[in-house]
CSV table of C-alpha atoms in Angstrom, one decimal:
chain,number,residue,atom,x,y,z
K,1,UNK,CA,-17.3,-9.0,-7.6
K,2,UNK,CA,-16.5,-6.0,-9.7
K,3,UNK,CA,-16.8,-5.5,-13.4
K,4,UNK,CA,-13.4,-7.2,-13.8
K,5,UNK,CA,-14.1,-10.5,-11.8
K,6,UNK,CA,-13.6,-11.6,-8.3
K,7,UNK,CA,-11.7,-9.2,-6.0
K,8,UNK,CA,-8.6,-10.6,-4.2
K,9,UNK,CA,-8.1,-10.0,-0.5
K,10,UNK,CA,-4.7,-9.4,1.0
K,11,UNK,CA,-3.2,-8.6,4.4
K,12,UNK,CA,-0.3,-6.3,5.2
K,13,UNK,CA,2.7,-7.7,7.1
K,14,UNK,CA,3.7,-7.3,9.8
K,15,UNK,CA,0.4,-8.2,11.5
K,16,UNK,CA,-0.3,-7.2,15.1
K,17,UNK,CA,1.1,-10.5,16.3
K,18,UNK,CA,4.5,-9.7,17.8
K,19,UNK,CA,7.7,-10.8,16.1
K,20,UNK,CA,7.7,-12.0,12.5
K,21,UNK,CA,8.3,-15.6,13.5
K,22,UNK,CA,5.0,-15.5,15.3
K,23,UNK,CA,3.2,-14.9,12.0
K,24,UNK,CA,3.7,-18.3,10.6
K,25,UNK,CA,0.5,-20.0,11.7
K,26,UNK,CA,-1.6,-17.1,10.5
K,27,UNK,CA,0.1,-16.9,7.1
K,28,UNK,CA,-0.2,-20.6,6.6
K,29,UNK,CA,-4.0,-20.3,7.2
K,30,UNK,CA,-4.6,-17.3,5.0
K,31,UNK,CA,-5.8,-19.2,1.8
K,32,UNK,CA,-8.4,-21.1,3.9
K,33,UNK,CA,-9.6,-17.8,5.3
K,34,UNK,CA,-10.2,-16.3,1.8
K,35,UNK,CA,-7.0,-14.3,1.5
K,36,UNK,CA,-4.9,-14.8,-1.6
K,37,UNK,CA,-2.2,-12.1,-0.9
K,38,UNK,CA,0.4,-10.9,1.6
K,39,UNK,CA,1.8,-7.4,1.1
K,40,UNK,CA,4.3,-5.1,2.8
K,41,UNK,CA,5.3,-1.5,2.8
K,42,UNK,CA,8.6,0.2,3.5
K,43,UNK,CA,9.0,3.2,5.7
K,44,UNK,CA,9.6,2.6,9.4
K,45,UNK,CA,9.9,-0.8,11.0
K,46,UNK,CA,11.1,-3.9,9.1
K,47,UNK,CA,12.0,-3.8,5.4
K,48,UNK,CA,9.5,-4.8,2.7
K,49,UNK,CA,11.1,-8.0,1.4
K,50,UNK,CA,12.1,-10.1,4.5
K,51,UNK,CA,8.5,-10.7,5.6
K,52,UNK,CA,7.6,-11.7,2.0
K,53,UNK,CA,10.4,-14.2,1.7
K,54,UNK,CA,9.3,-15.8,5.0
K,55,UNK,CA,5.7,-15.8,3.9
K,56,UNK,CA,6.6,-17.6,0.6
K,57,UNK,CA,8.4,-20.3,2.6
K,58,UNK,CA,5.5,-20.7,5.0
K,59,UNK,CA,2.7,-20.6,2.4
K,60,UNK,CA,3.8,-20.7,-1.3
K,61,UNK,CA,0.3,-20.4,-2.7
K,62,UNK,CA,0.1,-16.7,-1.8
K,63,UNK,CA,0.7,-13.7,-4.1
K,64,UNK,CA,3.4,-11.5,-2.7
K,65,UNK,CA,3.2,-7.7,-3.1
K,66,UNK,CA,4.9,-4.5,-2.0
K,67,UNK,CA,2.7,-1.5,-1.4
K,68,UNK,CA,5.1,0.2,-1.8
K,69,UNK,CA,8.9,0.3,-2.0
K,70,UNK,CA,10.4,3.8,-2.4
K,71,UNK,CA,12.3,4.3,-5.7
K,72,UNK,CA,14.8,6.6,-4.0
K,73,UNK,CA,16.1,4.1,-1.4
K,74,UNK,CA,16.9,1.1,-3.6
K,75,UNK,CA,18.6,1.0,-6.9
K,76,UNK,CA,16.6,-0.3,-9.9
K,77,UNK,CA,18.8,-3.3,-10.4
K,78,UNK,CA,18.4,-4.4,-6.8
K,79,UNK,CA,14.7,-4.0,-7.1
K,80,UNK,CA,14.7,-6.2,-10.2
K,81,UNK,CA,16.9,-8.9,-8.6
K,82,UNK,CA,14.8,-9.0,-5.4
K,83,UNK,CA,11.5,-9.3,-7.3
K,84,UNK,CA,12.9,-12.0,-9.5
K,85,UNK,CA,14.2,-13.9,-6.4
K,86,UNK,CA,10.7,-13.7,-4.8
K,87,UNK,CA,9.2,-15.1,-8.0
K,88,UNK,CA,11.4,-18.2,-7.5
K,89,UNK,CA,9.9,-18.8,-4.1
K,90,UNK,CA,6.2,-18.7,-4.7
K,91,UNK,CA,3.7,-20.4,-7.0
K,92,UNK,CA,1.6,-17.2,-6.9
K,93,UNK,CA,2.4,-13.9,-8.6
K,94,UNK,CA,4.8,-11.2,-7.4
K,95,UNK,CA,3.5,-7.7,-7.6
K,96,UNK,CA,6.4,-5.2,-7.1
K,97,UNK,CA,4.8,-1.9,-6.1
K,98,UNK,CA,7.1,1.0,-6.2
K,99,UNK,CA,6.5,4.7,-5.5
K,100,UNK,CA,8.0,8.1,-4.7
K,101,UNK,CA,7.0,7.8,-1.0
K,102,UNK,CA,7.5,11.0,1.0
K,103,UNK,CA,10.6,13.2,1.5
K,104,UNK,CA,10.7,12.2,5.2
K,105,UNK,CA,11.3,8.6,4.3
K,106,UNK,CA,13.8,9.4,1.6
K,107,UNK,CA,15.8,12.0,3.3
K,108,UNK,CA,15.3,11.9,7.1
K,109,UNK,CA,15.4,8.1,7.3
K,110,UNK,CA,17.7,7.2,4.5
K,111,UNK,CA,19.8,10.3,3.7
K,112,UNK,CA,18.9,10.5,0.0
K,113,UNK,CA,17.6,13.3,-2.2
K,114,UNK,CA,13.9,13.3,-3.1
K,115,UNK,CA,14.1,15.0,-6.5
K,116,UNK,CA,11.8,14.8,-9.5
K,117,UNK,CA,9.6,12.0,-8.0
K,118,UNK,CA,7.3,11.6,-11.0
K,119,UNK,CA,10.2,11.2,-13.5
K,120,UNK,CA,12.1,8.9,-11.2
K,121,UNK,CA,9.1,6.6,-10.7
K,122,UNK,CA,8.4,6.5,-14.4
K,123,UNK,CA,12.0,5.7,-15.2
K,124,UNK,CA,12.2,3.0,-12.6
K,125,UNK,CA,9.0,1.4,-13.9
K,126,UNK,CA,10.3,1.4,-17.5
K,127,UNK,CA,13.6,-0.1,-16.3
K,128,UNK,CA,11.9,-2.8,-14.3
K,129,UNK,CA,9.6,-3.8,-17.0
K,130,UNK,CA,12.5,-4.3,-19.4
K,131,UNK,CA,14.7,-6.0,-16.9
K,132,UNK,CA,12.2,-8.5,-15.6
K,133,UNK,CA,11.2,-9.5,-19.2
K,134,UNK,CA,14.9,-10.3,-19.9
K,135,UNK,CA,15.5,-7.3,-22.2
K,136,UNK,CA,18.6,-5.0,-22.1
K,137,UNK,CA,17.6,-2.0,-20.0
K,138,UNK,CA,19.5,0.5,-22.1
K,139,UNK,CA,20.2,4.1,-21.0
K,140,UNK,CA,17.1,6.0,-22.2
K,141,UNK,CA,16.2,7.5,-18.8
K,142,UNK,CA,16.2,11.0,-17.4
K,143,UNK,CA,16.9,10.2,-13.7
K,144,UNK,CA,18.9,7.0,-13.6
K,145,UNK,CA,21.6,5.2,-15.5
K,146,UNK,CA,22.5,1.5,-15.2
K,147,UNK,CA,23.0,0.4,-18.9
K,148,UNK,CA,25.2,-2.6,-17.8
K,149,UNK,CA,22.5,-4.3,-15.9
K,150,UNK,CA,21.1,-7.6,-17.1
K,151,UNK,CA,19.1,-9.9,-14.9
K,152,UNK,CA,20.5,-13.0,-16.5
K,153,UNK,CA,17.2,-15.0,-16.5
K,154,UNK,CA,13.5,-14.5,-16.9
K,155,UNK,CA,11.4,-15.6,-14.0
K,156,UNK,CA,8.8,-18.3,-15.1
K,157,UNK,CA,6.2,-16.1,-13.4
K,158,UNK,CA,7.2,-12.6,-14.4
K,159,UNK,CA,6.6,-10.1,-11.6
K,160,UNK,CA,4.1,-7.3,-12.3
K,161,UNK,CA,5.2,-3.7,-11.7
K,162,UNK,CA,2.7,-1.5,-9.9
K,163,UNK,CA,2.9,2.1,-8.8
K,164,UNK,CA,1.8,3.8,-5.6
K,165,UNK,CA,-0.3,6.6,-7.1
K,166,UNK,CA,-2.5,9.4,-5.9
K,167,UNK,CA,-3.2,12.0,-8.5
K,168,UNK,CA,-3.6,12.0,-12.3
K,169,UNK,CA,0.0,12.2,-13.5
K,170,UNK,CA,1.3,9.4,-11.3
K,171,UNK,CA,-1.8,7.4,-12.0
K,172,UNK,CA,-0.9,7.8,-15.7
K,173,UNK,CA,2.5,6.3,-15.0
K,174,UNK,CA,0.9,3.4,-13.2
K,175,UNK,CA,-1.5,2.5,-15.9
K,176,UNK,CA,0.4,3.6,-19.0
K,177,UNK,CA,3.9,2.3,-18.1
K,178,UNK,CA,3.2,-0.2,-15.3
K,179,UNK,CA,0.8,-3.0,-14.6
K,180,UNK,CA,-1.5,-1.0,-12.4
K,181,UNK,CA,-1.8,1.2,-9.3
K,182,UNK,CA,-1.8,0.9,-5.5
K,183,UNK,CA,-4.2,3.4,-4.0
K,184,UNK,CA,-4.0,4.5,-0.4
K,185,UNK,CA,-5.8,6.7,2.2
K,186,UNK,CA,-9.0,7.3,0.4
K,187,UNK,CA,-12.7,6.8,1.0
K,188,UNK,CA,-14.9,4.4,-0.8
K,189,UNK,CA,-16.6,7.3,-2.5
K,190,UNK,CA,-13.2,8.6,-3.7
K,191,UNK,CA,-12.3,5.3,-5.5
K,192,UNK,CA,-14.2,5.9,-8.8
K,193,UNK,CA,-12.8,9.4,-9.2
K,194,UNK,CA,-9.2,8.3,-8.6
K,195,UNK,CA,-9.5,5.4,-11.0
K,196,UNK,CA,-11.1,7.6,-13.6
K,197,UNK,CA,-8.3,10.1,-13.2
K,198,UNK,CA,-5.9,7.4,-14.4
K,199,UNK,CA,-8.1,6.7,-17.5
K,200,UNK,CA,-9.7,3.6,-15.9
K,201,UNK,CA,-11.1,1.2,-15.2
K,202,UNK,CA,-8.7,-0.5,-17.5
K,203,UNK,CA,-9.0,-4.2,-18.4
K,204,UNK,CA,-6.0,-6.2,-17.6
K,205,UNK,CA,-4.6,-3.7,-15.1
K,206,UNK,CA,-4.4,-4.1,-11.3
K,207,UNK,CA,-5.9,-1.6,-8.9
K,208,UNK,CA,-5.0,-2.4,-5.3
K,209,UNK,CA,-6.8,-0.4,-2.6
K,210,UNK,CA,-5.0,-0.3,0.8
K,211,UNK,CA,-7.3,0.1,3.7
K,212,UNK,CA,-6.4,0.8,7.4
K,213,UNK,CA,-8.7,-1.2,9.6
K,214,UNK,CA,-9.0,-1.1,13.4
K,215,UNK,CA,-11.7,-3.6,14.2
K,216,UNK,CA,-12.7,-2.6,17.8
K,217,UNK,CA,-15.8,-1.4,19.6
K,218,UNK,CA,-13.6,1.0,21.5
K,219,UNK,CA,-14.0,4.1,19.4
K,220,UNK,CA,-11.8,6.3,21.6
K,221,UNK,CA,-8.9,3.8,21.1
K,222,UNK,CA,-9.5,3.6,17.4
K,223,UNK,CA,-9.6,7.4,16.9
K,224,UNK,CA,-6.5,7.9,19.1
K,225,UNK,CA,-4.6,5.4,17.0
K,226,UNK,CA,-5.9,6.8,13.8
K,227,UNK,CA,-5.0,10.4,14.7
K,228,UNK,CA,-1.5,9.4,15.6
K,229,UNK,CA,-1.0,8.0,12.1
K,230,UNK,CA,-3.2,10.3,10.0
K,231,UNK,CA,-1.9,13.5,11.8
K,232,UNK,CA,1.5,12.7,10.3
K,233,UNK,CA,0.8,11.2,6.9
K,234,UNK,CA,-1.9,13.5,5.8
K,235,UNK,CA,0.4,16.5,6.3
K,236,UNK,CA,3.2,15.1,4.2
K,237,UNK,CA,3.2,17.0,0.9
K,238,UNK,CA,2.0,14.2,-1.5
K,239,UNK,CA,-0.9,13.2,0.7
K,240,UNK,CA,-1.8,16.7,1.6
K,241,UNK,CA,-1.9,17.7,-2.1
K,242,UNK,CA,-4.0,14.5,-2.8
K,243,UNK,CA,-6.7,15.4,-0.3
K,244,UNK,CA,-6.7,19.0,-1.4
K,245,UNK,CA,-7.3,17.7,-4.9
K,246,UNK,CA,-10.2,15.6,-3.5
K,247,UNK,CA,-11.7,18.7,-1.9
K,248,UNK,CA,-10.7,18.3,1.7
K,249,UNK,CA,-8.4,21.3,2.0
K,250,UNK,CA,-10.7,23.0,4.5
K,251,UNK,CA,-10.9,19.9,6.7
K,252,UNK,CA,-7.1,19.7,6.8
K,253,UNK,CA,-6.3,23.4,7.1
K,254,UNK,CA,-5.9,23.7,10.9
K,255,UNK,CA,-4.0,20.4,11.1
K,256,UNK,CA,-1.7,21.4,8.3
K,257,UNK,CA,-1.0,24.8,9.9
K,258,UNK,CA,-0.1,23.1,13.2
K,259,UNK,CA,2.1,20.5,11.5
K,260,UNK,CA,3.9,23.3,9.7
K,261,UNK,CA,4.7,24.9,13.1
K,262,UNK,CA,6.1,21.6,14.3
K,263,UNK,CA,3.2,20.8,16.6
K,264,UNK,CA,2.6,17.1,15.7
K,265,UNK,CA,0.2,16.5,18.6
K,266,UNK,CA,-1.8,19.6,17.7
K,267,UNK,CA,-1.9,18.5,14.1
K,268,UNK,CA,-3.4,15.1,15.1
K,269,UNK,CA,-5.9,16.7,17.5
K,270,UNK,CA,-7.1,19.1,14.8
K,271,UNK,CA,-8.3,16.4,12.4
K,272,UNK,CA,-12.1,16.2,12.4
K,273,UNK,CA,-13.6,13.0,13.7
K,274,UNK,CA,-15.5,12.4,10.5
K,275,UNK,CA,-12.2,12.4,8.5
K,276,UNK,CA,-10.5,10.1,10.9
K,277,UNK,CA,-13.5,7.8,10.8
K,278,UNK,CA,-13.6,7.9,7.0
K,279,UNK,CA,-9.9,6.8,6.5
K,280,UNK,CA,-9.3,4.7,9.6
K,281,UNK,CA,-12.1,2.1,9.5
K,282,UNK,CA,-13.2,1.0,13.0
K,283,UNK,CA,-16.1,-0.6,14.7
K,284,UNK,CA,-17.0,-4.2,15.4
K,285,UNK,CA,-15.7,-6.7,12.8
K,286,UNK,CA,-19.0,-7.0,11.0
K,287,UNK,CA,-19.3,-3.2,10.7
K,288,UNK,CA,-15.7,-3.0,9.4
K,289,UNK,CA,-16.4,-5.8,6.9
K,290,UNK,CA,-19.3,-3.8,5.4
K,291,UNK,CA,-17.1,-0.7,5.2
K,292,UNK,CA,-14.5,-2.8,3.3
K,293,UNK,CA,-17.1,-4.1,0.9
K,294,UNK,CA,-18.0,-0.5,0.0
K,295,UNK,CA,-14.6,-0.3,-1.7
K,296,UNK,CA,-15.3,-3.1,-4.2
K,297,UNK,CA,-15.9,-0.6,-7.0
K,298,UNK,CA,-15.5,-1.3,-10.8
K,299,UNK,CA,-11.8,-1.7,-11.6
K,300,UNK,CA,-10.7,-2.7,-8.1
K,301,UNK,CA,-8.8,-6.0,-8.3
K,302,UNK,CA,-7.5,-6.3,-4.7
K,303,UNK,CA,-8.4,-4.9,-1.3
K,304,UNK,CA,-5.4,-4.9,1.1
K,305,UNK,CA,-6.0,-4.7,4.8
K,306,UNK,CA,-3.5,-3.1,7.2
K,307,UNK,CA,-4.8,-4.4,10.5
K,308,UNK,CA,-4.1,-2.1,13.4
K,309,UNK,CA,-3.7,-3.4,17.0
K,310,UNK,CA,-6.8,-3.2,19.2
K,311,UNK,CA,-7.5,-3.8,22.9
K,312,UNK,CA,-9.2,-7.0,21.9
K,313,UNK,CA,-6.1,-8.3,20.1
K,314,UNK,CA,-3.9,-7.1,22.9
K,315,UNK,CA,-5.8,-9.2,25.4
K,316,UNK,CA,-6.1,-12.2,23.1
K,317,UNK,CA,-3.4,-12.3,20.4
K,318,UNK,CA,-4.5,-15.8,19.4
K,319,UNK,CA,-7.8,-14.3,18.2
K,320,UNK,CA,-6.1,-12.7,15.1
K,321,UNK,CA,-6.9,-15.6,12.7
K,322,UNK,CA,-10.5,-15.6,13.7
K,323,UNK,CA,-10.7,-11.8,13.3
K,324,UNK,CA,-9.3,-12.1,9.7
K,325,UNK,CA,-12.0,-14.7,9.0
K,326,UNK,CA,-14.7,-12.3,10.3
K,327,UNK,CA,-13.4,-9.4,8.3
K,328,UNK,CA,-13.5,-11.4,5.1
K,329,UNK,CA,-16.9,-13.0,5.8
């Protein structure tokens, strides 16, 4: 419980279970395990919406969320249409999380320009809120123009529009223009500060906290996997600036310098163990469960688990459902 009622639990798809078709039994079981949501992100790997459409067909009681879809790689009209289509498939809510992402995803992977991210996210959120409510979208935007768009119907369960946000200005967009925020790559102690920077906790607004969990007793495996991910993402400009704002500039200094020189392996190796351990939650399932519960701070409405592969899951893929049950407790 937080000050705003029971916290929902979600899992990020794909899970470490092989191909998407292999997810069906786990997704069907999620409500009985205590999970109300399935979420996706969009960078490398599969797209954000195909797994959610499959999940809705397998288990229509689940809420469907994107955490997040970049605003530079999909037009606002397509985003509105896709969210409305998902809302037709589920009896749960659709939470369309959008964000600026990082230039590497926008430019290197998709060939687009990453310009004026704050303004583009704000404009996309305003467009989506109007479109999904059935209103004319108009042309009162600084960074996009689609005045002829009209959704043509209003979903019975209107999707919420969330924003992937890190620092105060984007948090303001999330809570002032959208229906809430998706927070990412922060410690439990960071959560109150970040929510407060957006003027919260705010009644009626969503705050989703995405956590990276690696439930294994093999600390060397967990830290190796965590470094491979964190050594890249923490040195992308938005996340580097976020952690500087949080006061971790000195912890990241050597890693950032090596990353700037093109030494990705060195950037990963230079991350202090304590920072890896703080952002990449590992240990036996009971210990990870307690780490997760530390994030249940006032204003948090959902904890979203990105479950990393582990030696235990590699040896016994069928143990995933039991693991998810243990993590929820």
